[in-house]
PDB file of C-alpha atoms in Angstrom:
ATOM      1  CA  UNK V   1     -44.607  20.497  94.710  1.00  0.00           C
ATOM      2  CA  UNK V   2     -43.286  23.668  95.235  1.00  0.00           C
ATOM      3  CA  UNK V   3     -43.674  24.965  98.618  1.00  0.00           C
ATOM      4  CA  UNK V   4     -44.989  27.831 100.614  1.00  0.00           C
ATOM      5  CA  UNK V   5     -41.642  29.280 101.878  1.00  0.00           C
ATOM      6  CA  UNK V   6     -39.985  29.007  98.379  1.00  0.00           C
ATOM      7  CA  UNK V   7     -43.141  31.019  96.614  1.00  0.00           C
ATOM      8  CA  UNK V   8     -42.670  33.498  99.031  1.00  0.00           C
ATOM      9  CA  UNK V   9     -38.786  33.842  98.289  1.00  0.00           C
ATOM     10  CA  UNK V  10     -39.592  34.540  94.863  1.00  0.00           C
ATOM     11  CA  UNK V  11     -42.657  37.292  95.704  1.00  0.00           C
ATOM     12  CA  UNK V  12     -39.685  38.754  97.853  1.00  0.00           C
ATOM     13  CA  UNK V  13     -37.849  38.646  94.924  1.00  0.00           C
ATOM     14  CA  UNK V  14     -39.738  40.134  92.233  1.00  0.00           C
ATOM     15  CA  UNK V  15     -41.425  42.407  94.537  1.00  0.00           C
ATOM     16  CA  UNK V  16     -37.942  44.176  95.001  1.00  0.00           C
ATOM     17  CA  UNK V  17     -36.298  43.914  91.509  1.00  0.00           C
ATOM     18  CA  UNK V  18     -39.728  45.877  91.085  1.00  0.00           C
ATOM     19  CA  UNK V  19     -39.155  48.566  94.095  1.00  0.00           C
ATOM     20  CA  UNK V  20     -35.905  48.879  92.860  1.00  0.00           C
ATOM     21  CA  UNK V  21     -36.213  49.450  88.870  1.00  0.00           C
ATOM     22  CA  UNK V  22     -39.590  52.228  89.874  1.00  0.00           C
ATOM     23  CA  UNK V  23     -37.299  54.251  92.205  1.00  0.00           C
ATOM     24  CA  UNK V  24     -34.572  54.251  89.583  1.00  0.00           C
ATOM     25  CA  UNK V  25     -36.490  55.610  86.822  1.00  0.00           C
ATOM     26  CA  UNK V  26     -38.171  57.962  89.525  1.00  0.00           C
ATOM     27  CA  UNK V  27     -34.746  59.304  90.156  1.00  0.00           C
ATOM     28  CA  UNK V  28     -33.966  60.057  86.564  1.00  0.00           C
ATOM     29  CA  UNK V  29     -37.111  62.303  86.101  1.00  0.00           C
ATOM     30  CA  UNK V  30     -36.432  65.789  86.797  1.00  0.00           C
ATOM     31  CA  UNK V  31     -39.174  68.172  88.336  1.00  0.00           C
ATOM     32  CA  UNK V  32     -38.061  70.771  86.296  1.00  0.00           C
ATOM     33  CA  UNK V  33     -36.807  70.470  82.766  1.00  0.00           C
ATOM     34  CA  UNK V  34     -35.552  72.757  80.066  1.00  0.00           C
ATOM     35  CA  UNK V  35     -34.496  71.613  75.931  1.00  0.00           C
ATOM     36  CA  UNK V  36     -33.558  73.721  73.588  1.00  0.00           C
ATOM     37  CA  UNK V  37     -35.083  72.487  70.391  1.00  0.00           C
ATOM     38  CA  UNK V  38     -32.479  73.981  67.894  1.00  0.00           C
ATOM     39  CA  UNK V  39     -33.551  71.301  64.216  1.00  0.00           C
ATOM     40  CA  UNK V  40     -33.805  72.615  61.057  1.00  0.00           C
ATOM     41  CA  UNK V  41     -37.369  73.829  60.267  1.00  0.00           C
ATOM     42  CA  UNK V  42     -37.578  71.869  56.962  1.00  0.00           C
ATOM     43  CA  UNK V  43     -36.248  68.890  59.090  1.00  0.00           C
ATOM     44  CA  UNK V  44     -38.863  68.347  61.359  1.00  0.00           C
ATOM     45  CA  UNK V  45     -42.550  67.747  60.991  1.00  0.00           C
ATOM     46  CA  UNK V  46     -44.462  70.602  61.256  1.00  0.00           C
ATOM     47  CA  UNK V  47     -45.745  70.715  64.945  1.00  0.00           C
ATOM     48  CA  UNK V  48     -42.475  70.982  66.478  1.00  0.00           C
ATOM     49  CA  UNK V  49     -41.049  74.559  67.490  1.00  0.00           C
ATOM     50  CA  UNK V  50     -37.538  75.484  66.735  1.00  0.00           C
ATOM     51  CA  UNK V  51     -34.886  77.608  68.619  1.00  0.00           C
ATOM     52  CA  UNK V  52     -37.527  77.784  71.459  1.00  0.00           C
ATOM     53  CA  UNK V  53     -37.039  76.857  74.958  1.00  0.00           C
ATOM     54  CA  UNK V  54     -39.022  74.016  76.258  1.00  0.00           C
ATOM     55  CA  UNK V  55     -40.276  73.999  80.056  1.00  0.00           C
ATOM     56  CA  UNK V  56     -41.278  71.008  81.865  1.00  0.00           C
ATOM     57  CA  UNK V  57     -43.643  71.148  84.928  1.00  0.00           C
ATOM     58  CA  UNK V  58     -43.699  67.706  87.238  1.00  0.00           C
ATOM     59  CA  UNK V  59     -47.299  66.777  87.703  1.00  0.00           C
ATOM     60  CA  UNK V  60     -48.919  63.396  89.430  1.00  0.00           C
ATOM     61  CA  UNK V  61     -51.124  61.202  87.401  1.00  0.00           C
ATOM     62  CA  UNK V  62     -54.516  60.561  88.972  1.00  0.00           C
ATOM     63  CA  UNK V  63     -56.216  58.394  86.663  1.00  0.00           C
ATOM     64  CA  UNK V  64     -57.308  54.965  87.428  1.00  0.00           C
ATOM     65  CA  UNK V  65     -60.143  52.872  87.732  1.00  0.00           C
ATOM     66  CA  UNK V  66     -61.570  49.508  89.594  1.00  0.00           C
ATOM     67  CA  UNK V  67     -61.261  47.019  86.269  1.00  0.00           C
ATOM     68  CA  UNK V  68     -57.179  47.835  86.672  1.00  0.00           C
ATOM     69  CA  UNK V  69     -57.035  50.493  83.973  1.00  0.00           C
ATOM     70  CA  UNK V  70     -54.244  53.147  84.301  1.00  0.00           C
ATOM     71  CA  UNK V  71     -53.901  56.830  82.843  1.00  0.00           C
ATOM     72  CA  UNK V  72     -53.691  55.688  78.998  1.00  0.00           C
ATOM     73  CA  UNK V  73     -50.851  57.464  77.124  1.00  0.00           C
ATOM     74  CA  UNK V  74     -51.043  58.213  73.593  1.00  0.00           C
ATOM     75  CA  UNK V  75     -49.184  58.728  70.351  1.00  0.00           C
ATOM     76  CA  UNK V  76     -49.775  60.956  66.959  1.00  0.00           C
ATOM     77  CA  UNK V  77     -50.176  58.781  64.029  1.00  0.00           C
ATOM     78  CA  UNK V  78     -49.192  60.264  60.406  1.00  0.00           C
ATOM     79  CA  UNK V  79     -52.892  61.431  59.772  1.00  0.00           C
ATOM     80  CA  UNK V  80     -52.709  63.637  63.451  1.00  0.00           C
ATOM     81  CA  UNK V  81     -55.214  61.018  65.255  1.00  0.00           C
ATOM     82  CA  UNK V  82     -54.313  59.640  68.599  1.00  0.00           C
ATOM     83  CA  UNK V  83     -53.434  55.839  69.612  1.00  0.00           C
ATOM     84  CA  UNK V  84     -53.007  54.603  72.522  1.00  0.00           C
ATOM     85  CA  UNK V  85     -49.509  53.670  73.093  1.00  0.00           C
ATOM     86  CA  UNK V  86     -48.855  53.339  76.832  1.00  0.00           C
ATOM     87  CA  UNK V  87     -50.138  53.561  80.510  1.00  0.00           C
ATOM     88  CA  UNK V  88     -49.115  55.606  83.337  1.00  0.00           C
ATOM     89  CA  UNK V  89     -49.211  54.608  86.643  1.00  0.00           C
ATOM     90  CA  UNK V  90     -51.528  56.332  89.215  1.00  0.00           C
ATOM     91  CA  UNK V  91     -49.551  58.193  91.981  1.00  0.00           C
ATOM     92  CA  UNK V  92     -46.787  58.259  89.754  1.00  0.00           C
ATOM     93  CA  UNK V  93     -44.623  61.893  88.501  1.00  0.00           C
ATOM     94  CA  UNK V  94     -45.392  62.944  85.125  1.00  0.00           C
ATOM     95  CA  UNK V  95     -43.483  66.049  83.287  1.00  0.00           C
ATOM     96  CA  UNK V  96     -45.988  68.132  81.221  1.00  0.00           C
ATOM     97  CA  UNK V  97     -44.875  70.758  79.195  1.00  0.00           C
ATOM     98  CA  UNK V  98     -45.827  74.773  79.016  1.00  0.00           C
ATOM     99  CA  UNK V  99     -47.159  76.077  76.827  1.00  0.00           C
ATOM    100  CA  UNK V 100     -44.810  78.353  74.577  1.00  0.00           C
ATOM    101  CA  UNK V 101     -46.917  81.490  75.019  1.00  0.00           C
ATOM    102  CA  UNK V 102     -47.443  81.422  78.534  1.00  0.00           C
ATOM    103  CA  UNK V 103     -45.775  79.233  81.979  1.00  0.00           C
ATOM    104  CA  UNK V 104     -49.421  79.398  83.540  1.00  0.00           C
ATOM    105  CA  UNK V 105     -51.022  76.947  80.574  1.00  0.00           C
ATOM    106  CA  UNK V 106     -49.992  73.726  78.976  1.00  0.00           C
ATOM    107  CA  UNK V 107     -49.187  72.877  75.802  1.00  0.00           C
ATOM    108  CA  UNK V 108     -52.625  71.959  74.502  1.00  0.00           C
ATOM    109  CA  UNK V 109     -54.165  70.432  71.140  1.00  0.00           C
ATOM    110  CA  UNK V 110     -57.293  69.567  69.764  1.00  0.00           C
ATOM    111  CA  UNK V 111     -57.380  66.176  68.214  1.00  0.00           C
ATOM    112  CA  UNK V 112     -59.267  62.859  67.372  1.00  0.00           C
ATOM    113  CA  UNK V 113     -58.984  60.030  69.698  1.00  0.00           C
ATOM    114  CA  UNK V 114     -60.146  57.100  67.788  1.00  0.00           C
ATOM    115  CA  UNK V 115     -62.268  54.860  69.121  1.00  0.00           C
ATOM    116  CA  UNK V 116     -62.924  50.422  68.615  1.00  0.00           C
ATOM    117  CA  UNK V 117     -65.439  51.222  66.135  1.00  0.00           C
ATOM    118  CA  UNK V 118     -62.868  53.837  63.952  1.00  0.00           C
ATOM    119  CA  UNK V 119     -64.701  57.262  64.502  1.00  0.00           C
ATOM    120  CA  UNK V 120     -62.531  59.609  66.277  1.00  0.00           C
ATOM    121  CA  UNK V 121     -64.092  61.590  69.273  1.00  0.00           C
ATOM    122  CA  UNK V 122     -62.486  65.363  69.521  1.00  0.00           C
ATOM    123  CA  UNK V 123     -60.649  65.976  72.646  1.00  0.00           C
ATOM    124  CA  UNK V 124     -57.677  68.354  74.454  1.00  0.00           C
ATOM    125  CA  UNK V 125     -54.923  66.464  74.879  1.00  0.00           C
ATOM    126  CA  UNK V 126     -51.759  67.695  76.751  1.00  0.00           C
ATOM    127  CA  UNK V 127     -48.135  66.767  75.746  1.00  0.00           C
ATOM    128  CA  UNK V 128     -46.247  64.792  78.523  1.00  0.00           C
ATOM    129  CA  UNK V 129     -42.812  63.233  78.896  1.00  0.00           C
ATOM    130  CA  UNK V 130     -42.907  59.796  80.737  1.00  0.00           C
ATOM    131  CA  UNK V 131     -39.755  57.894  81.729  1.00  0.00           C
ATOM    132  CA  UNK V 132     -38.311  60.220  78.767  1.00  0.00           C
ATOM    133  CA  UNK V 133     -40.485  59.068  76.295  1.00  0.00           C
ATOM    134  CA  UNK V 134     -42.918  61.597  74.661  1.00  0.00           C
ATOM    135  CA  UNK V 135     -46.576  61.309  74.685  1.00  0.00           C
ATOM    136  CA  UNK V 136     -50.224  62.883  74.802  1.00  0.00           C
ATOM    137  CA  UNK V 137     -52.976  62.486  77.634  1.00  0.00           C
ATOM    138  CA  UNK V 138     -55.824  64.187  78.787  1.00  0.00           C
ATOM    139  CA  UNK V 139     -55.863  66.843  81.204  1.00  0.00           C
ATOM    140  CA  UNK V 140     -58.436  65.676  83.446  1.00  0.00           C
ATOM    141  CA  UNK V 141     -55.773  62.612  84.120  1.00  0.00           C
ATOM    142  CA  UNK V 142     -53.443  64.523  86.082  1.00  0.00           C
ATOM    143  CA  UNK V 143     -52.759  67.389  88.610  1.00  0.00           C
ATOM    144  CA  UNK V 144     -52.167  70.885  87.334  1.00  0.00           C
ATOM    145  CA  UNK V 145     -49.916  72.519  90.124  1.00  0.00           C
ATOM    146  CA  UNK V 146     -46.568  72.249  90.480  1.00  0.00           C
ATOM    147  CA  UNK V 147     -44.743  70.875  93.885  1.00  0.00           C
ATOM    148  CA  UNK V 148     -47.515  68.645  95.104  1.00  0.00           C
ATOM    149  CA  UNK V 149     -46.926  64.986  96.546  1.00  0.00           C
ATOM    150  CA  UNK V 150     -48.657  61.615  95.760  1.00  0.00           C
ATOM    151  CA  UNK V 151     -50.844  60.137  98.220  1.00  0.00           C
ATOM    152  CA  UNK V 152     -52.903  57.181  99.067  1.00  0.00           C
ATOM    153  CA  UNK V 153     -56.279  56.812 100.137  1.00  0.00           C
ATOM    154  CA  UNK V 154     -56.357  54.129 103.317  1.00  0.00           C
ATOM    155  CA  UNK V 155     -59.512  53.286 103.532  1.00  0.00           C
ATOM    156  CA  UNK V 156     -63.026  54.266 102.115  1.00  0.00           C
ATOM    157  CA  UNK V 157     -63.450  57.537 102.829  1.00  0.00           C
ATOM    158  CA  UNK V 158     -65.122  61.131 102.006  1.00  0.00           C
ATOM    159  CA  UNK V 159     -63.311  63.996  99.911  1.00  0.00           C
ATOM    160  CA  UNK V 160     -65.315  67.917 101.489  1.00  0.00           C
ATOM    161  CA  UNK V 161     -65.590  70.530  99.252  1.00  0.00           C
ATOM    162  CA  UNK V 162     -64.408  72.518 102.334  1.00  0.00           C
ATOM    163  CA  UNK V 163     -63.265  72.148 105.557  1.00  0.00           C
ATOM    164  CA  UNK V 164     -66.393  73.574 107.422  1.00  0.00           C
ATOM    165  CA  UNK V 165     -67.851  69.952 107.255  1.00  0.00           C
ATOM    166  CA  UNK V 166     -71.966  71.374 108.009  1.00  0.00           C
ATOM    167  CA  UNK V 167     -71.634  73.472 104.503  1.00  0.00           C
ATOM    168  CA  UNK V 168     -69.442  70.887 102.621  1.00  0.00           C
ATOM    169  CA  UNK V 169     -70.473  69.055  99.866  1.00  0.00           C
ATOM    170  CA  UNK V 170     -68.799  65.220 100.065  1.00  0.00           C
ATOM    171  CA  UNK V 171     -67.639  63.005  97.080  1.00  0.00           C
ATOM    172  CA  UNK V 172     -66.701  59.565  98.360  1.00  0.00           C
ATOM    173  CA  UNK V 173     -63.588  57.826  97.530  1.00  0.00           C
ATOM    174  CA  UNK V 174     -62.425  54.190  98.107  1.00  0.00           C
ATOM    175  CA  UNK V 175     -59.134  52.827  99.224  1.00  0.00           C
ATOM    176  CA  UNK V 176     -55.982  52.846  97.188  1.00  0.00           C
ATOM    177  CA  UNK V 177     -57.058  56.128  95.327  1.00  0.00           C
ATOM    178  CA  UNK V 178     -54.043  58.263  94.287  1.00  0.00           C
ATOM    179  CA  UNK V 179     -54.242  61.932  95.435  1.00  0.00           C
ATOM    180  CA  UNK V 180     -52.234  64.619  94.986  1.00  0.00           C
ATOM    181  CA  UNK V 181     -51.765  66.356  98.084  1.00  0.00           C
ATOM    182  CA  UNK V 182     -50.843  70.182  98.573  1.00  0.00           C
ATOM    183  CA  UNK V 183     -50.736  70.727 101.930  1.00  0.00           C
ATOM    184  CA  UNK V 184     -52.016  69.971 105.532  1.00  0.00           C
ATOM    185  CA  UNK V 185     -54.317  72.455 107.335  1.00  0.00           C
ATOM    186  CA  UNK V 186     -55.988  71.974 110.977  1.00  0.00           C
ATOM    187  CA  UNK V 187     -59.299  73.373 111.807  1.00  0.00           C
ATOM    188  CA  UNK V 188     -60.980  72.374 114.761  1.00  0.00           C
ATOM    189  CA  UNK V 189     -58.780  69.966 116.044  1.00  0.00           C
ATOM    190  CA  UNK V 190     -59.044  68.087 112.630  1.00  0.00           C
ATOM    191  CA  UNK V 191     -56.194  67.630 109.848  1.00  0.00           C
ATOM    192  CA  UNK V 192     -56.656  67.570 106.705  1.00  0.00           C
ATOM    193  CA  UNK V 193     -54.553  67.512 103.780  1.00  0.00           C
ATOM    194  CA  UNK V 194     -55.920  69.561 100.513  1.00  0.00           C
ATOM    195  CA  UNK V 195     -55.960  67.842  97.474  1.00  0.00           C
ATOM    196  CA  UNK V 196     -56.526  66.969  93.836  1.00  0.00           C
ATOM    197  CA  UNK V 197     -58.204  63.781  92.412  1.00  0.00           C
ATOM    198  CA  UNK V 198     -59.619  62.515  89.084  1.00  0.00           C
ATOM    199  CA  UNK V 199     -62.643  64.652  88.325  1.00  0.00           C
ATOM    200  CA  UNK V 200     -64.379  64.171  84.693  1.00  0.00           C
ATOM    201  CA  UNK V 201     -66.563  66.925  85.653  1.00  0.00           C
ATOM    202  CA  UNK V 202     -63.407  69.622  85.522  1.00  0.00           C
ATOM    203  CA  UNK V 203     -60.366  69.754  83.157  1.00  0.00           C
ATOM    204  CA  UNK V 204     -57.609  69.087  85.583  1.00  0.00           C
ATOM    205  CA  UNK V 205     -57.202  67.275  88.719  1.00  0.00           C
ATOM    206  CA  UNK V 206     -60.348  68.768  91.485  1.00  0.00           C
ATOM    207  CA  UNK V 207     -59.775  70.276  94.574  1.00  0.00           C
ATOM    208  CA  UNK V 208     -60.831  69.095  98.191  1.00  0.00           C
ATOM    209  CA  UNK V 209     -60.226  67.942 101.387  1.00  0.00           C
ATOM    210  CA  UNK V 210     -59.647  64.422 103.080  1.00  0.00           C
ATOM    211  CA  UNK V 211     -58.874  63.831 106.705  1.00  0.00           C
ATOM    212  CA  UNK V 212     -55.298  63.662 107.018  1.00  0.00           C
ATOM    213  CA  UNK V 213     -55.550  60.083 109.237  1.00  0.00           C
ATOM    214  CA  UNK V 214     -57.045  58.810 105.527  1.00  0.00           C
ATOM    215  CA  UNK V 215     -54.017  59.068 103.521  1.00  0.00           C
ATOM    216  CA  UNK V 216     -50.363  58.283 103.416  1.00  0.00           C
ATOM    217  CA  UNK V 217     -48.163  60.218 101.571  1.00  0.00           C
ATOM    218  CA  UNK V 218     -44.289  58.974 102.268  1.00  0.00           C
ATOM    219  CA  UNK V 219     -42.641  57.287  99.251  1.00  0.00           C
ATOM    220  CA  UNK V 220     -42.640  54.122 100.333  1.00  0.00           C
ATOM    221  CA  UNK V 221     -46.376  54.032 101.095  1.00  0.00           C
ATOM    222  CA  UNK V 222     -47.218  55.242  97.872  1.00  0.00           C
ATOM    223  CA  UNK V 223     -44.408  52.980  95.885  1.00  0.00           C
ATOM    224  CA  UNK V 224     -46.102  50.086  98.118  1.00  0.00           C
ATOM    225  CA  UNK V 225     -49.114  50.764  96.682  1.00  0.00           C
ATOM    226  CA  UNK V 226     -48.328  51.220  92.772  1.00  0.00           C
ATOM    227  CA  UNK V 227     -46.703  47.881  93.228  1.00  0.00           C
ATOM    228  CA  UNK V 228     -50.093  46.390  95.249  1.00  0.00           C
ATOM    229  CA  UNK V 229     -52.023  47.626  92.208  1.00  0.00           C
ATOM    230  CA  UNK V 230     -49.849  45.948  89.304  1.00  0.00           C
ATOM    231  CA  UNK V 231     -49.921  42.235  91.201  1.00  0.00           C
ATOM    232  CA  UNK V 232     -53.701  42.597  91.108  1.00  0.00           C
ATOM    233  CA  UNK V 233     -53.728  43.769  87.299  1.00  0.00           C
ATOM    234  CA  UNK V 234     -52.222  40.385  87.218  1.00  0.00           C
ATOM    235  CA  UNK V 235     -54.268  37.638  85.781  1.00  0.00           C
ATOM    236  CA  UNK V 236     -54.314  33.810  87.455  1.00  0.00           C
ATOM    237  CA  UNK V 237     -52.843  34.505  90.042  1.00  0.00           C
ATOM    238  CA  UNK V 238     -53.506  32.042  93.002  1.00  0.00           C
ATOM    239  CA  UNK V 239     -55.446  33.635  95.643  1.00  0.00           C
ATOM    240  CA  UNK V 240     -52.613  32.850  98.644  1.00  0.00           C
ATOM    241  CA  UNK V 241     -49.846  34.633  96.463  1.00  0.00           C
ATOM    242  CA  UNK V 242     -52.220  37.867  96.407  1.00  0.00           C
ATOM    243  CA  UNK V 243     -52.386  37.146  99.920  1.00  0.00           C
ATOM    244  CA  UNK V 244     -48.646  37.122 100.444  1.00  0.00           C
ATOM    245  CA  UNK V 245     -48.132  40.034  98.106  1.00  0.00           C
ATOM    246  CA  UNK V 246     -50.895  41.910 100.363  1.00  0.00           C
ATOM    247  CA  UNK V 247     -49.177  40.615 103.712  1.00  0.00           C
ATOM    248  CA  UNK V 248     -45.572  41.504 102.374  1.00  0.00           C
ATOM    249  CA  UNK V 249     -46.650  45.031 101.612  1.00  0.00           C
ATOM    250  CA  UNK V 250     -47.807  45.666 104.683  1.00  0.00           C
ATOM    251  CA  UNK V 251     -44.313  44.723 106.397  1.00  0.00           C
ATOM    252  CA  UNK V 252     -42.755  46.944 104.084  1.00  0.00           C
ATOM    253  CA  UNK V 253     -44.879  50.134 105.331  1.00  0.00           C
ATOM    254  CA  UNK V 254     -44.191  49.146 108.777  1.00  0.00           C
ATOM    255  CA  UNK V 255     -40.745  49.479 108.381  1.00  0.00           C
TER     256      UNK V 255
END
């Protein structure tokens, strides 16, 4: 029988080879990227651009719901229809690229996500670089400003439209929600932090407020809490490991 102590050594382990490989990659991904795409134009497939300069923005992904589904990544098959290829985590960076005719837009296009049942449904997709591997994702899964930070959600708790709380309008948002947070502004006594969460009803990330004693927003916090959310994507797992994974975590924010 394998006991408690020794189950716990091995949560400690994993739990930091974890830590430890997401901080690496996040110190590989630059906020700001350009490539100069010099190929051949018969060499390359028709929707790449040659001898053009290529501008990355770093974005947050928002995207994730309460079954344990992240922001799905995709990839162009030969006929131009999307697959889904990959996952992004919530709270993570992402790089998204400009758009060649303008810095203030991304680079956008209009094609068929297929669905279980083979029809394709018709969306925007924006092209995104992820642990520098190329993809395509939906705008509506991530932020659209540059130099915000991730932030967690504490516990259930309101997003206002405004911060003049008798006029705002309130959308409510549980714990462990991934934000992306702007900046902190005090009226009436009262801090808040303005920010951007997963909206389907706009195109990008939407705007709002939450009480700055709701959220976290240091590294750590937020790395503590991409790591909290892949042990409970994890299936059978015994109930006092989820415990110690949940306990652990904790310690680690203290620190």
């Amino acid at each position: 029988m394998i006991k408690r102590n020794s189950v716990r050594d091995v949560i400690v382990s994993g739990m930091l080879i974890l830590m430890t490989a997401t901080m690496l990659a996040g110190c590989n991904k630059k906020k700001t990227v350009e490539t100069v795409v010099t190929e051949n134009k018969e060499s390359v497939s028709s929707n790449s651009i040659t001898n053009k300069t290529r501008i990355l923005q770093s974005q947050i992904v928002l995207y994730g719901d309460n079954e344990g589904h992240n922001t799905p990544l995709y990839k162009e098959d030969s006929n131009g229809n999307m697959i889904l290829a990959a996952e992004a985590i919530p709270g993570d960076e992402i790089d998204v690229y400009e758009s060649l005719e303008s810095s203030l837009e991304f680079e956008v296009r209009n094609a068929a996500r297929l669905l279980s049942n083979g029809n394709g449904e018709m969306l925007d997709f924006v092209h995104v670089r992820y642990y520098d591997k190329e993809y395509w994702t939906l705008p509506v899964y991530i932020t659209n400003l540059e130099d915000l930070k991730a932030a967690v959600v504490t516990e259930d708790t309101l997003i206002y439209s405004s911060t003049d709380l008798d006029k705002a309008k309130t959308y409510e948002v549980e714990k462990g929600t991934f934000v992306a947070g702007d900046r902190y502004k005090t009226v009436e006594g009262i801090s808040y932090m303005c920010v951007f969460y997963y909206d389907w009803t706009t195109p990008y990330g939407k705007k709002g407020y939450i009480k700055k004693d709701m959220l976290k927003d240091q590294k750590k916090d937020v790395l503590a809490a991409q790591v909290e959310r892949k042990f409970a994507q994890t299936k059978n797992l015994d109930s006092f490991v989820r415990d110690e994974v949940t306990e652990l975590l904790q310690d680690y924010t203290e620190l």
